[in-house]
Amino acid sequence: MFIDNHGRPINYLRLAVTDRCNLRCFYCMPEEGIDWLSRSELLTYEEMLRICSILVKAGIEKIRITGGEPFVRKDIMQFLDSLSKLKGLNQITITTNGVLTAPLVPELKRLGIRSINLSLDTLDRNRFFSITHRDELPRVMDTLEQLLANGLDIKINAVVMQGKNLEDIIPLVELTRQLPLSVRFIEEMPFNGGASHYAALEWDHVRILQAIRENFPDIQKIPDPLFSTSYNYHIPGHQGNIGIIAAYTRSFCGTCNRIRITPQGALKTCLYDDGVMNIKDLMREGLDDDQLFNALLDAIGKRAKDGYEAEQKRIRQKPAHESMATIGG
Ligand code: SAM
Ligand code: SF4
């Protein structure tokens, strides 16, 4: 198994399969989009499978497919089918905006995918449009219905934003009353592709909890699973749970077990670094599997202690504000 230079086991990969998206969430990218990668800049599915297979042999047990929006990439279902056959890989999960996902849910279930993160910042159609610049809330809600009907584990991701969706905090918490899902509120990070000026974090995890507690005074802390990025809570009598993710205040770095691969093949050993090496380039230079494994081992052996150190060490752009879609959220 990979162990980093701070003694943290690495067993989780987040693989961003595309930078493209059918929404334009203002906290992630500008309304006009970003400079999309050309086809040759993207990792091919064959390259992704090769690197996943090397990583799984080295102890990666869980792979999250993300993007951009994973379901806008052509032939993604065939890729998931191949990935699901990798021996030693215990869990595949997906983060999706839900726009194209509803009809695919039964097939995802058939492939053995048990857990989906659905991004949903608001339950109001107008606010959805104002946040994402697209009128797609009905299709996202269809996806939620399908996920529930097929019995998948559902985590709803909601970024909390001053002036955008504070009215939604309580209705989103209310979803957990009748539904067996987890609603996770996320601190907004500066990864918006330069879309808007990110002055300061207004809603940190403490303030988010306070707002929930004002309406649900009996909310209780529950144990956080190992390697969890969220502080987890339960409201007595509710079916589901609440999570709060301190994505910007970075309180979870001490147990971070994850690495990321971006759509263009950069390896990120921290969300806040700007890529510590490019695996696609190494593969296209002809490195064999052992050489790739050693390059990965070397990078993991030089991991930043936390997101602050990783941001300090960035070579290209400081502070970090590329789009989350090019990082793999
Ligand atoms: N398109 C898919 C989706 O939206 O679920 C997957 C990729 S998206 C980049 C992954 C997650 O990153 C989403 O839950 C999104 O809300 C979150 N995200 C994007 N930009 C963010 C930001 N600036 N701060 C906090 N979370 C962000
Ligand atoms: Fe697209 Fe996801 Fe970014 Fe929204 S958060 S623009 S859905 S990649």
GROMACS .gro file of C-alpha atoms and ligand atoms in nm:
model
  364
    1MET     CA    1   0.000   0.000   0.000
    2PHE     CA    2   0.111   0.360  -0.064
    3ILE     CA    3   0.203   0.543   0.257
    4ASP     CA    4   0.298   0.909   0.223
    5ASN     CA    5   0.589   1.085   0.392
    6HIS     CA    6   0.360   1.185   0.681
    7GLY     CA    7   0.249   0.827   0.749
    8ARG     CA    8  -0.093   0.861   0.584
    9PRO     CA    9  -0.214   0.561   0.383
   10ILE     CA   10  -0.327   0.649   0.030
   11ASN     CA   11  -0.612   0.428  -0.083
   12TYR     CA   12  -0.849   0.664  -0.264
   13LEU     CA   13  -0.825   0.814  -0.613
   14ARG     CA   14  -1.044   1.088  -0.752
   15LEU     CA   15  -1.030   1.067  -1.129
   16ALA     CA   16  -1.163   1.360  -1.332
   17VAL     CA   17  -1.262   1.221  -1.672
   18THR     CA   18  -1.340   1.553  -1.842
   19ASP     CA   19  -1.320   1.926  -1.779
   20ARG     CA   20  -1.641   1.987  -1.978
   21CYS     CA   21  -1.975   2.052  -1.820
   22ASN     CA   22  -2.338   2.119  -1.909
   23LEU     CA   23  -2.383   2.361  -1.616
   24ARG     CA   24  -2.198   2.680  -1.530
   25CYS     CA   25  -2.207   2.689  -1.151
   26PHE     CA   26  -2.075   3.035  -1.076
   27TYR     CA   27  -1.848   2.907  -0.796
   28CYS     CA   28  -1.681   2.664  -1.037
   29MET     CA   29  -1.643   2.831  -1.376
   30PRO     CA   30  -1.728   3.149  -1.570
   31GLU     CA   31  -2.057   3.167  -1.759
   32GLU     CA   32  -1.876   3.144  -2.094
   33GLY     CA   33  -1.700   2.826  -1.979
   34ILE     CA   34  -1.325   2.774  -1.960
   35ASP     CA   35  -1.066   2.696  -2.228
   36TRP     CA   36  -1.171   2.334  -2.281
   37LEU     CA   37  -0.894   2.085  -2.326
   38SER     CA   38  -0.851   1.947  -2.676
   39ARG     CA   39  -0.899   1.575  -2.730
   40SER     CA   40  -0.526   1.506  -2.748
   41GLU     CA   41  -0.469   1.682  -2.416
   42LEU     CA   42  -0.717   1.454  -2.241
   43LEU     CA   43  -0.624   1.118  -2.096
   44THR     CA   44  -0.779   0.849  -2.314
   45TYR     CA   45  -0.992   0.580  -2.150
   46GLU     CA   46  -0.714   0.327  -2.221
   47GLU     CA   47  -0.465   0.549  -2.039
   48MET     CA   48  -0.705   0.594  -1.747
   49LEU     CA   49  -0.759   0.220  -1.719
   50ARG     CA   50  -0.386   0.157  -1.727
   51ILE     CA   51  -0.311   0.404  -1.453
   52CYS     CA   52  -0.606   0.282  -1.243
   53SER     CA   53  -0.484  -0.074  -1.275
   54ILE     CA   54  -0.133   0.025  -1.153
   55LEU     CA   55  -0.283   0.220  -0.864
   56VAL     CA   56  -0.522  -0.057  -0.763
   57LYS     CA   57  -0.233  -0.304  -0.750
   58ALA     CA   58  -0.056  -0.054  -0.522
   59GLY     CA   59  -0.346  -0.038  -0.276
   60ILE     CA   60  -0.600   0.208  -0.414
   61GLU     CA   61  -0.936   0.059  -0.309
   62LYS     CA   62  -1.179   0.331  -0.401
   63ILE     CA   63  -1.208   0.543  -0.715
   64ARG     CA   64  -1.439   0.840  -0.745
   65ILE     CA   65  -1.524   0.946  -1.100
   66THR     CA   66  -1.571   1.319  -1.127
   67GLY     CA   67  -1.501   1.610  -1.362
   68GLY     CA   68  -1.633   1.843  -1.509
   69GLU     CA   69  -1.952   1.648  -1.554
   70PRO     CA   70  -1.859   1.281  -1.603
   71PHE     CA   71  -2.170   1.200  -1.805
   72VAL     CA   72  -2.097   1.452  -2.080
   73ARG     CA   73  -1.793   1.249  -2.190
   74LYS     CA   74  -1.877   1.012  -2.474
   75ASP     CA   75  -1.868   0.640  -2.395
   76ILE     CA   76  -1.837   0.697  -2.022
   77MET     CA   77  -2.061   0.396  -1.951
   78GLN     CA   78  -1.826   0.162  -2.141
   79PHE     CA   79  -1.535   0.303  -1.941
   80LEU     CA   80  -1.723   0.244  -1.614
   81ASP     CA   81  -1.799  -0.109  -1.728
   82SER     CA   82  -1.427  -0.177  -1.784
   83LEU     CA   83  -1.330  -0.009  -1.458
   84SER     CA   84  -1.582  -0.217  -1.265
   85LYS     CA   85  -1.395  -0.528  -1.379
   86LEU     CA   86  -1.062  -0.421  -1.222
   87LYS     CA   87  -0.968  -0.683  -0.964
   88GLY     CA   88  -0.895  -0.540  -0.620
   89LEU     CA   89  -1.100  -0.226  -0.669
   90ASN     CA   90  -1.362  -0.235  -0.391
   91GLN     CA   91  -1.563   0.073  -0.466
   92ILE     CA   92  -1.645   0.304  -0.755
   93THR     CA   93  -1.837   0.618  -0.676
   94ILE     CA   94  -1.939   0.910  -0.895
   95THR     CA   95  -1.994   1.281  -0.837
   96THR     CA   96  -2.250   1.419  -1.080
   97ASN     CA   97  -2.465   1.725  -1.129
   98GLY     CA   98  -2.754   1.492  -1.215
   99VAL     CA   99  -2.859   1.658  -1.542
  100LEU     CA  100  -2.803   1.350  -1.761
  101THR     CA  101  -2.789   1.084  -1.491
  102ALA     CA  102  -3.149   0.969  -1.428
  103PRO     CA  103  -3.182   0.721  -1.718
  104LEU     CA  104  -2.841   0.572  -1.642
  105VAL     CA  105  -2.907   0.487  -1.276
  106PRO     CA  106  -3.024   0.124  -1.326
  107GLU     CA  107  -2.716   0.053  -1.540
  108LEU     CA  108  -2.486   0.214  -1.282
  109LYS     CA  109  -2.641  -0.012  -1.021
  110ARG     CA  110  -2.589  -0.315  -1.245
  111LEU     CA  111  -2.220  -0.223  -1.269
  112GLY     CA  112  -2.196  -0.247  -0.891
  113ILE     CA  113  -2.186   0.128  -0.825
  114ARG     CA  114  -2.356   0.174  -0.489
  115SER     CA  115  -2.289   0.534  -0.398
  116ILE     CA  116  -2.345   0.862  -0.582
  117ASN     CA  117  -2.276   1.221  -0.480
  118LEU     CA  118  -2.535   1.448  -0.633
  119SER     CA  119  -2.461   1.819  -0.639
  120LEU     CA  120  -2.768   2.020  -0.549
  121ASP     CA  121  -2.729   2.365  -0.399
  122THR     CA  122  -3.095   2.465  -0.401
  123LEU     CA  123  -3.445   2.323  -0.432
  124ASP     CA  124  -3.576   2.639  -0.596
  125ARG     CA  125  -3.586   2.656  -0.975
  126ASN     CA  126  -3.505   3.026  -1.000
  127ARG     CA  127  -3.215   3.005  -0.758
  128PHE     CA  128  -3.091   2.695  -0.942
  129PHE     CA  129  -3.084   2.901  -1.262
  130SER     CA  130  -2.909   3.189  -1.092
  131ILE     CA  131  -2.638   2.958  -0.954
  132THR     CA  132  -2.585   2.728  -1.256
  133HIS     CA  133  -2.700   2.950  -1.546
  134ARG     CA  134  -2.910   2.659  -1.674
  135ASP     CA  135  -3.277   2.569  -1.613
  136GLU     CA  136  -3.211   2.206  -1.526
  137LEU     CA  137  -3.350   2.156  -1.176
  138PRO     CA  138  -3.632   1.920  -1.292
  139ARG     CA  139  -3.382   1.678  -1.450
  140VAL     CA  140  -3.165   1.685  -1.138
  141MET     CA  141  -3.470   1.605  -0.924
  142ASP     CA  142  -3.552   1.314  -1.159
  143THR     CA  143  -3.204   1.181  -1.088
  144LEU     CA  144  -3.262   1.210  -0.715
  145GLU     CA  145  -3.586   1.013  -0.754
  146GLN     CA  146  -3.414   0.742  -0.959
  147LEU     CA  147  -3.130   0.710  -0.709
  148LEU     CA  148  -3.381   0.669  -0.428
  149ALA     CA  149  -3.594   0.422  -0.626
  150ASN     CA  150  -3.285   0.210  -0.698
  151GLY     CA  151  -3.167   0.214  -0.338
  152LEU     CA  152  -2.828   0.373  -0.398
  153ASP     CA  153  -2.638   0.554  -0.119
  154ILE     CA  154  -2.689   0.923  -0.185
  155LYS     CA  155  -2.486   1.216  -0.068
  156ILE     CA  156  -2.614   1.556  -0.168
  157ASN     CA  157  -2.340   1.819  -0.200
  158ALA     CA  158  -2.446   2.179  -0.142
  159VAL     CA  159  -2.201   2.468  -0.147
  160VAL     CA  160  -2.314   2.738   0.096
  161MET     CA  161  -2.297   3.086  -0.053
  162GLN     CA  162  -2.383   3.424   0.087
  163GLY     CA  163  -2.653   3.590  -0.122
  164LYS     CA  164  -2.721   3.276  -0.327
  165ASN     CA  165  -2.870   2.986  -0.134
  166LEU     CA  166  -2.888   3.060   0.237
  167GLU     CA  167  -3.267   3.016   0.210
  168ASP     CA  168  -3.199   2.657   0.108
  169ILE     CA  169  -3.003   2.543   0.411
  170ILE     CA  170  -3.310   2.446   0.612
  171PRO     CA  171  -3.513   2.294   0.322
  172LEU     CA  172  -3.207   2.083   0.234
  173VAL     CA  173  -3.177   1.970   0.597
  174GLU     CA  174  -3.550   1.891   0.585
  175LEU     CA  175  -3.482   1.637   0.308
  176THR     CA  176  -3.316   1.417   0.570
  177ARG     CA  177  -3.641   1.395   0.768
  178GLN     CA  178  -3.808   1.146   0.532
  179LEU     CA  179  -3.525   1.039   0.302
  180PRO     CA  180  -3.234   0.806   0.378
  181LEU     CA  181  -2.963   1.031   0.238
  182SER     CA  182  -2.684   1.249   0.362
  183VAL     CA  183  -2.689   1.622   0.291
  184ARG     CA  184  -2.339   1.772   0.304
  185PHE     CA  185  -2.286   2.144   0.320
  186ILE     CA  186  -1.953   2.255   0.172
  187GLU     CA  187  -1.752   2.569   0.242
  188GLU     CA  188  -1.703   2.759  -0.081
  189MET     CA  189  -1.346   2.739  -0.212
  190PRO     CA  190  -1.173   2.983  -0.449
  191PHE     CA  191  -1.166   2.732  -0.739
  192ASN     CA  192  -1.390   2.922  -0.978
  193GLY     CA  193  -1.175   2.952  -1.289
  194GLY     CA  194  -1.152   3.326  -1.233
  195ALA     CA  195  -1.530   3.361  -1.265
  196SER     CA  196  -1.576   3.591  -0.973
  197HIS     CA  197  -1.357   3.756  -0.722
  198TYR     CA  198  -1.325   3.539  -0.414
  199ALA     CA  199  -1.271   3.786  -0.134
  200ALA     CA  200  -1.309   3.581   0.182
  201LEU     CA  201  -1.499   3.283   0.307
  202GLU     CA  202  -1.824   3.405   0.459
  203TRP     CA  203  -1.981   3.073   0.556
  204ASP     CA  204  -1.736   2.850   0.733
  205HIS     CA  205  -1.827   2.518   0.891
  206VAL     CA  206  -1.890   2.676   1.233
  207ARG     CA  207  -2.136   2.927   1.094
  208ILE     CA  208  -2.312   2.664   0.883
  209LEU     CA  209  -2.365   2.444   1.189
  210GLN     CA  210  -2.489   2.740   1.389
  211ALA     CA  211  -2.752   2.818   1.124
  212ILE     CA  212  -2.874   2.459   1.128
  213ARG     CA  213  -2.872   2.441   1.508
  214GLU     CA  214  -3.092   2.751   1.533
  215ASN     CA  215  -3.368   2.553   1.361
  216PHE     CA  216  -3.280   2.207   1.493
  217PRO     CA  217  -3.150   2.260   1.848
  218ASP     CA  218  -3.140   1.886   1.918
  219ILE     CA  219  -2.899   1.813   1.631
  220GLN     CA  220  -2.637   1.563   1.755
  221LYS     CA  221  -2.278   1.496   1.657
  222ILE     CA  222  -2.229   1.140   1.532
  223PRO     CA  223  -1.895   0.962   1.481
  224ASP     CA  224  -1.709   1.055   1.163
  225PRO     CA  225  -1.607   0.755   0.952
  226LEU     CA  226  -1.232   0.699   0.911
  227PHE     CA  227  -1.087   0.942   0.652
  228SER     CA  228  -1.412   1.138   0.644
  229THR     CA  229  -1.386   1.492   0.512
  230SER     CA  230  -1.713   1.590   0.678
  231TYR     CA  231  -1.819   1.655   1.035
  232ASN     CA  232  -2.130   1.443   1.068
  233TYR     CA  233  -2.454   1.505   1.252
  234HIS     CA  234  -2.796   1.353   1.301
  235ILE     CA  235  -3.127   1.507   1.392
  236PRO     CA  236  -3.331   1.271   1.614
  237GLY     CA  237  -3.624   1.121   1.423
  238HIS     CA  238  -3.474   1.193   1.080
  239GLN     CA  239  -3.396   0.915   0.830
  240GLY     CA  240  -3.081   1.075   0.692
  241ASN     CA  241  -2.775   1.258   0.820
  242ILE     CA  242  -2.607   1.594   0.780
  243GLY     CA  243  -2.241   1.653   0.696
  244ILE     CA  244  -2.041   1.975   0.695
  245ILE     CA  245  -1.723   1.989   0.490
  246ALA     CA  246  -1.455   2.238   0.590
  247ALA     CA  247  -1.315   2.244   0.238
  248TYR     CA  248  -1.164   2.589   0.269
  249THR     CA  249  -1.055   2.589   0.632
  250ARG     CA  250  -0.887   2.255   0.560
  251SER     CA  251  -0.931   2.083   0.893
  252PHE     CA  252  -0.920   1.732   0.747
  253CYS     CA  253  -0.567   1.729   0.601
  254GLY     CA  254  -0.424   1.519   0.886
  255THR     CA  255  -0.612   1.210   0.771
  256CYS     CA  256  -0.616   1.278   0.397
  257ASN     CA  257  -0.600   0.944   0.211
  258ARG     CA  258  -0.662   1.068  -0.142
  259ILE     CA  259  -0.487   1.165  -0.460
  260ARG     CA  260  -0.635   1.319  -0.772
  261ILE     CA  261  -0.576   1.281  -1.144
  262THR     CA  262  -0.695   1.567  -1.358
  263PRO     CA  263  -0.847   1.530  -1.707
  264GLN     CA  264  -0.510   1.623  -1.861
  265GLY     CA  265  -0.328   1.361  -1.655
  266ALA     CA  266  -0.173   1.574  -1.380
  267LEU     CA  267  -0.127   1.397  -1.050
  268LYS     CA  268  -0.234   1.609  -0.756
  269THR     CA  269  -0.137   1.481  -0.414
  270CYS     CA  270  -0.337   1.768  -0.261
  271LEU     CA  271  -0.640   1.961  -0.384
  272TYR     CA  272  -0.442   2.282  -0.333
  273ASP     CA  273  -0.125   2.188  -0.525
  274ASP     CA  274  -0.094   2.262  -0.898
  275GLY     CA  275   0.000   1.913  -1.012
  276VAL     CA  276   0.315   1.738  -0.898
  277MET     CA  277   0.375   1.544  -1.220
  278ASN     CA  278   0.198   1.457  -1.543
  279ILE     CA  279   0.121   1.089  -1.580
  280LYS     CA  280  -0.010   1.122  -1.933
  281ASP     CA  281   0.321   1.269  -2.051
  282LEU     CA  282   0.513   0.987  -1.880
  283MET     CA  283   0.291   0.724  -2.042
  284ARG     CA  284   0.325   0.886  -2.384
  285GLU     CA  285   0.705   0.899  -2.337
  286GLY     CA  286   0.692   0.520  -2.314
  287LEU     CA  287   0.745   0.447  -1.943
  288ASP     CA  288   0.654   0.091  -1.849
  289ASP     CA  289   0.427   0.003  -1.557
  290ASP     CA  290   0.714  -0.041  -1.309
  291GLN     CA  291   0.857   0.298  -1.401
  292LEU     CA  292   0.515   0.460  -1.364
  293PHE     CA  293   0.466   0.294  -1.027
  294ASN     CA  294   0.804   0.426  -0.910
  295ALA     CA  295   0.720   0.777  -1.029
  296LEU     CA  296   0.394   0.762  -0.833
  297LEU     CA  297   0.573   0.629  -0.526
  298ASP     CA  298   0.822   0.912  -0.546
  299ALA     CA  299   0.548   1.178  -0.572
  300ILE     CA  300   0.353   1.031  -0.281
  301GLY     CA  301   0.674   1.028  -0.078
  302LYS     CA  302   0.701   1.406  -0.116
  303ARG     CA  303   0.347   1.500  -0.026
  304ALA     CA  304   0.272   1.836   0.134
  305LYS     CA  305   0.172   1.814   0.499
  306ASP     CA  306  -0.151   2.005   0.440
  307GLY     CA  307  -0.337   2.227   0.197
  308TYR     CA  308  -0.158   2.539   0.319
  309GLU     CA  309   0.186   2.393   0.247
  310ALA     CA  310   0.065   2.263  -0.090
  311GLU     CA  311  -0.065   2.608  -0.185
  312GLN     CA  312   0.266   2.766  -0.079
  313LYS     CA  313   0.459   2.528  -0.303
  314ARG     CA  314   0.256   2.596  -0.616
  315ILE     CA  315   0.476   2.684  -0.910
  316ARG     CA  316   0.233   2.840  -1.154
  317GLN     CA  317  -0.052   3.037  -1.006
  318LYS     CA  318  -0.082   3.157  -0.645
  319PRO     CA  319  -0.325   3.166  -0.479
  320ALA     CA  320  -0.514   2.872  -0.627
  321HIS     CA  321  -0.817   2.970  -0.832
  322GLU     CA  322  -0.836   2.739  -1.131
  323SER     CA  323  -1.178   2.588  -1.203
  324MET     CA  324  -1.283   2.295  -0.990
  325ALA     CA  325  -1.380   2.131  -1.321
  326THR     CA  326  -1.016   2.111  -1.427
  327ILE     CA  327  -0.910   1.977  -1.089
  328GLY     CA  328  -1.177   1.716  -1.035
  329GLY     CA  329  -1.391   1.823  -0.744
  330SAM     N1  330  -1.998   1.818  -1.225
  330SAM     C1  331  -2.006   1.730  -1.114
  330SAM     C2  332  -2.085   1.791  -1.001
  330SAM     O1  333  -2.106   1.911  -1.001
  330SAM     O2  334  -2.123   1.716  -0.912
  330SAM     C3  335  -1.872   1.683  -1.065
  330SAM     C4  336  -1.760   1.783  -1.060
  330SAM     S1  337  -1.782   1.915  -0.947
  330SAM     C5  338  -1.637   2.010  -0.977
  330SAM     C6  339  -1.758   1.833  -0.794
  330SAM     C7  340  -1.802   1.906  -0.671
  330SAM     O3  341  -1.720   2.020  -0.653
  330SAM     C8  342  -1.945   1.954  -0.674
  330SAM     O4  343  -2.017   1.901  -0.566
  330SAM     C9  344  -1.933   2.104  -0.660
  330SAM     O5  345  -2.037   2.158  -0.584
  330SAM    C10  346  -1.798   2.120  -0.592
  330SAM     N2  347  -1.738   2.250  -0.617
  330SAM    C11  348  -1.711   2.306  -0.736
  330SAM     N3  349  -1.655   2.429  -0.721
  330SAM    C12  350  -1.649   2.450  -0.587
  330SAM    C13  351  -1.603   2.559  -0.507
  330SAM     N4  352  -1.554   2.670  -0.562
  330SAM     N5  353  -1.612   2.546  -0.373
  330SAM    C14  354  -1.664   2.434  -0.316
  330SAM     N6  355  -1.708   2.327  -0.387
  330SAM    C15  356  -1.702   2.335  -0.521
  331SF4    FE1  357  -2.018   2.171  -1.375
  331SF4    FE2  358  -1.991   2.045  -1.143
  331SF4    FE3  359  -1.850   2.270  -1.195
  331SF4    FE4  360  -2.114   2.286  -1.160
  331SF4     S1  361  -1.964   2.219  -1.007
  331SF4     S2  362  -1.995   2.385  -1.327
  331SF4     S3  363  -2.186   2.098  -1.245
  331SF4     S4  364  -1.828   2.078  -1.297
   0.00000   0.00000   0.00000
